[in-house]
PDB file of C-alpha atoms in Angstrom:
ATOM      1  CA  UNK A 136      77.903  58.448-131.594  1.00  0.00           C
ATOM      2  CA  UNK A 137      81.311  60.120-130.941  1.00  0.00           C
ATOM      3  CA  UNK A 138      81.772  64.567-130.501  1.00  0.00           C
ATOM      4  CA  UNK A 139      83.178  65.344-133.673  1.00  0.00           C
ATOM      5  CA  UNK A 140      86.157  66.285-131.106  1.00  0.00           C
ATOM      6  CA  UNK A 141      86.320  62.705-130.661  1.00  0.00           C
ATOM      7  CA  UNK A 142      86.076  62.209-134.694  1.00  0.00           C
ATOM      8  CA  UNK A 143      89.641  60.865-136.847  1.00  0.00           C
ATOM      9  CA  UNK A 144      90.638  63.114-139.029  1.00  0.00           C
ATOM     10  CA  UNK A 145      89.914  60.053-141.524  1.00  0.00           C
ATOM     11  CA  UNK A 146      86.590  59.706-140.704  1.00  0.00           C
ATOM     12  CA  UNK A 147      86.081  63.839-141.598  1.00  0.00           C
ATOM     13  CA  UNK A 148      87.182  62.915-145.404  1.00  0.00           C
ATOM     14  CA  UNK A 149      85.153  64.687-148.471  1.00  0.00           C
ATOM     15  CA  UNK A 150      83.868  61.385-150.118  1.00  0.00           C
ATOM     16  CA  UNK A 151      86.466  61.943-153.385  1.00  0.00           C
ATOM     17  CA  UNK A 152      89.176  61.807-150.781  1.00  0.00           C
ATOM     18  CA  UNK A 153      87.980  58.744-148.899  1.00  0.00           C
ATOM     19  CA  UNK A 154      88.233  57.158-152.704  1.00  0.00           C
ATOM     20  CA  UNK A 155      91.236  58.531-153.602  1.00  0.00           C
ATOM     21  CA  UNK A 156      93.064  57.371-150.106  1.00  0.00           C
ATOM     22  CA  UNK A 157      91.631  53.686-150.448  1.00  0.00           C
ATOM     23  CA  UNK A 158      92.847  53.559-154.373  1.00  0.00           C
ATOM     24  CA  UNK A 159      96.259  54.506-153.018  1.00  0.00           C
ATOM     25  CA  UNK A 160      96.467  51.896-150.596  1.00  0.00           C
ATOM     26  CA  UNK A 161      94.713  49.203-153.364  1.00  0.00           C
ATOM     27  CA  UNK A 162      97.949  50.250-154.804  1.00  0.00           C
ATOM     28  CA  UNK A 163     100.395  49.460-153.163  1.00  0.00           C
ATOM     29  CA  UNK A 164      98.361  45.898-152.008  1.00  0.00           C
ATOM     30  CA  UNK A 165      98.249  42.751-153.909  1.00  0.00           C
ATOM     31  CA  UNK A 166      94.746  41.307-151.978  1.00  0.00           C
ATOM     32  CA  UNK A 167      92.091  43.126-151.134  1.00  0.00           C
ATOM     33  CA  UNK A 168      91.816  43.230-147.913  1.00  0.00           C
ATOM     34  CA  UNK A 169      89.883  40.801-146.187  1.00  0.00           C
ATOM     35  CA  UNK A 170      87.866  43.073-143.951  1.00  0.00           C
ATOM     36  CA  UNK A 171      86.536  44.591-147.276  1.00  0.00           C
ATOM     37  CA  UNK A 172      85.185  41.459-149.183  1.00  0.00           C
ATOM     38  CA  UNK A 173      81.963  41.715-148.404  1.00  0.00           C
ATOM     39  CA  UNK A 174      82.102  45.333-149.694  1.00  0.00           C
ATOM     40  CA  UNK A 175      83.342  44.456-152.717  1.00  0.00           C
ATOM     41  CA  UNK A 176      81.241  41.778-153.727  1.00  0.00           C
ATOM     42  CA  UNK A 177      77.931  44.256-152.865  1.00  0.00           C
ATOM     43  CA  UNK A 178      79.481  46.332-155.233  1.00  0.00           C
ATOM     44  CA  UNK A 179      80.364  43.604-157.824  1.00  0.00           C
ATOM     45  CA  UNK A 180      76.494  43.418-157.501  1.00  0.00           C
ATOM     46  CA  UNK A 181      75.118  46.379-157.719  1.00  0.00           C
ATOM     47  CA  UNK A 182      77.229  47.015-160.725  1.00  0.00           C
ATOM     48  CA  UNK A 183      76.122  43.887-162.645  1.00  0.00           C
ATOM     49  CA  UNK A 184      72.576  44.711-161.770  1.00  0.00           C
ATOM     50  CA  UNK A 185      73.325  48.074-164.104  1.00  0.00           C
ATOM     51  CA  UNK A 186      70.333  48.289-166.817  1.00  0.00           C
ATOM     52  CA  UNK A 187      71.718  48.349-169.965  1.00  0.00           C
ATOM     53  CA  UNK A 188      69.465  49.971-173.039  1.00  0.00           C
ATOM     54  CA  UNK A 189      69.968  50.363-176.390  1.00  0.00           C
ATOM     55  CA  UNK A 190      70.905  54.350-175.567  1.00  0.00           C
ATOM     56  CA  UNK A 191      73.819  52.784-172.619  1.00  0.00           C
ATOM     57  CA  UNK A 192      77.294  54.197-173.367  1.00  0.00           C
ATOM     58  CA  UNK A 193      79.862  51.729-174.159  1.00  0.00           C
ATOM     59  CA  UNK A 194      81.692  52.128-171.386  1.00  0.00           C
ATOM     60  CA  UNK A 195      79.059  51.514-169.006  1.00  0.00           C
ATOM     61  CA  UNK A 196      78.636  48.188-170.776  1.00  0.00           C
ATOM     62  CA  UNK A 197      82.092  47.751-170.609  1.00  0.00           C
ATOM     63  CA  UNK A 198      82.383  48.185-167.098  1.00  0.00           C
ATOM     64  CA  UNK A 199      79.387  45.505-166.402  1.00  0.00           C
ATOM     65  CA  UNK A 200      80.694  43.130-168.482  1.00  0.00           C
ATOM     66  CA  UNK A 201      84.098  43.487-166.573  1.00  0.00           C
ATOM     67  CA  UNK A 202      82.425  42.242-163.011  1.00  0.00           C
ATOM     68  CA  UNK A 203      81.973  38.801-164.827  1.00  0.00           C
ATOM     69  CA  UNK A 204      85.255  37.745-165.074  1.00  0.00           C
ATOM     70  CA  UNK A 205      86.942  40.050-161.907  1.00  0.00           C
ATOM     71  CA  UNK A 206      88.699  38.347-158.797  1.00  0.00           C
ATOM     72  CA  UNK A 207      87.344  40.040-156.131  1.00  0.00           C
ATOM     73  CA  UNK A 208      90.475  39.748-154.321  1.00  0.00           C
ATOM     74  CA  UNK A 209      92.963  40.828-156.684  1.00  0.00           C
ATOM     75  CA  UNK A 210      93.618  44.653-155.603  1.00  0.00           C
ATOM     76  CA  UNK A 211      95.187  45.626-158.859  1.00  0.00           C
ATOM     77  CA  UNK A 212      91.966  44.409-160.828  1.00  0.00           C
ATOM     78  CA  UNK A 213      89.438  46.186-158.259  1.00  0.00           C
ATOM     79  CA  UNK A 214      91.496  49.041-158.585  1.00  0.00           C
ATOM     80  CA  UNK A 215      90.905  49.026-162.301  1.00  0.00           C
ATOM     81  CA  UNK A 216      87.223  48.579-161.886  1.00  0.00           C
ATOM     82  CA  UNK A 217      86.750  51.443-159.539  1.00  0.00           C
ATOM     83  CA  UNK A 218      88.910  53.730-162.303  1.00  0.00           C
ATOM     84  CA  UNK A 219      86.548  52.479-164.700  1.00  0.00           C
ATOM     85  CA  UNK A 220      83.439  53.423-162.493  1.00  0.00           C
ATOM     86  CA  UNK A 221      84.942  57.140-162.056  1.00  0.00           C
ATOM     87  CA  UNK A 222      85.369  57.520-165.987  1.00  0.00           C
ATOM     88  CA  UNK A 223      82.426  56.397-166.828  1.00  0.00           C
ATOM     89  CA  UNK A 224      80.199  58.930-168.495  1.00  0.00           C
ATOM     90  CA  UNK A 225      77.632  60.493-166.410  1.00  0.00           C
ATOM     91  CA  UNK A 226      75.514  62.142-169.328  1.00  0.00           C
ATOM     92  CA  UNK A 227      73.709  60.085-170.147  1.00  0.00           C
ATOM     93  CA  UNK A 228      74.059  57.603-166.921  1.00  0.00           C
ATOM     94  CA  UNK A 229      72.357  53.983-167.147  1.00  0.00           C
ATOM     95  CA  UNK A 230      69.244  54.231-166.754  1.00  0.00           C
ATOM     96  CA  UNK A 231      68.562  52.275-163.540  1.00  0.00           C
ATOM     97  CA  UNK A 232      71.466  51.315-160.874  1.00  0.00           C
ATOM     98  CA  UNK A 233      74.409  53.457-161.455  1.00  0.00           C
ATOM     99  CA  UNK A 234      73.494  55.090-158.011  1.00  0.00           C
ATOM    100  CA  UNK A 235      73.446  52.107-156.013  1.00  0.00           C
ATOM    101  CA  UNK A 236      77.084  51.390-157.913  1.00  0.00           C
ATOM    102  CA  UNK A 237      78.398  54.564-157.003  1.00  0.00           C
ATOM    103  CA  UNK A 238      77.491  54.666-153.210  1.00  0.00           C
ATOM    104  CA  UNK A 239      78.621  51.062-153.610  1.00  0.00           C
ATOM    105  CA  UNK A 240      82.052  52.053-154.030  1.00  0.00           C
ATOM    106  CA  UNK A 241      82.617  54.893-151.562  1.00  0.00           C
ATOM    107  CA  UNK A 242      81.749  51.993-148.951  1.00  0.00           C
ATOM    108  CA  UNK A 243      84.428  49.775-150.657  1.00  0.00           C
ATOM    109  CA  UNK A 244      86.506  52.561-150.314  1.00  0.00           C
ATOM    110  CA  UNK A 245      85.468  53.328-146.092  1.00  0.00           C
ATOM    111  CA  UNK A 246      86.049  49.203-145.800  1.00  0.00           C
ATOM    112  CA  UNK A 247      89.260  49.663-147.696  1.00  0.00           C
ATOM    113  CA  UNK A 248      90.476  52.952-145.329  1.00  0.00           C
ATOM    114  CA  UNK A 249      89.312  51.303-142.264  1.00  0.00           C
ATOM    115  CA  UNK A 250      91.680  48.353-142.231  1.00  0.00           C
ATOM    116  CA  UNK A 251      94.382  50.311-142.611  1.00  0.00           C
ATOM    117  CA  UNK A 252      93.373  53.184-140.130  1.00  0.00           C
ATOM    118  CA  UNK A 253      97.411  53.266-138.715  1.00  0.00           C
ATOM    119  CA  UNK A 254      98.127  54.473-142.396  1.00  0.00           C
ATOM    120  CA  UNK A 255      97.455  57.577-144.624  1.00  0.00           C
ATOM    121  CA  UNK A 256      98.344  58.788-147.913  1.00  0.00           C
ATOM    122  CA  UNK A 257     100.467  61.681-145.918  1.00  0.00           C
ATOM    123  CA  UNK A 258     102.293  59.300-143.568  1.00  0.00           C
ATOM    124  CA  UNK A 259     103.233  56.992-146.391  1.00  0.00           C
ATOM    125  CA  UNK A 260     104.834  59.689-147.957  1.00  0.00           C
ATOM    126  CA  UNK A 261     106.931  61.037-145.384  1.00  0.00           C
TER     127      UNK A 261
END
């Protein structure tokens, strides 16, 4: 393991900005990136393994049904299903497997950042 003098500044991200810097670059993509796949369909996964009960929010049920008919390579839609994972309600969550979905995503997200570790939000903008 590296100092944490050693450490990229991207690696020392707060996990909301590791999510919000891979969305960026999702937007500005038309594929996800092939370094991520494998990422993304653990995710896909995890989220279709959800429970639903009869006391599951719509959304949530929204959101599972979604991964059925996702391309798991088409940026723009993975970039709607991680929006759709951050607004879903968390009061009441699922009962089983929203976790698993959540951590899912902020490794999506790590894939996402680290094949594009030449660019960040900031430099993009400048």
């Amino acid at each position: 393991m590296r100092p944490d003098s050693e450490v990229g500044e991207e690696e020392k991200m707060a996990p909301t900005e590791e999510l919000d810097a891979a969305r960026e670059r999702l937007g500005q993509l038309d594929r996800v990136p092939e370094s991520a796949s494998a990422s993304v369909t653990a995710l896909l996964g995890w989220i279709r393994r959800i429970e639903l009960t009869d006391e599951t929010e719509q959304q949530w049920r929204d959101l599972v049904a979604s991964t059925e008919k996702l391309d798991p390579t088409d940026a723009g839609a993975f970039l709607a299903l991680t929006q759709q994972l951050k607004e879903a309600p968390t009061t009441p969550p699922p009962h089983r497997g929203w976790l698993l979905a959540d951590l899912a995503v902020l490794d999506c997200a790590r894939a996402i950042n680290t094949a594009f570790p030449e660019t960040t939000p900031e430099t993009e903008s400048s």
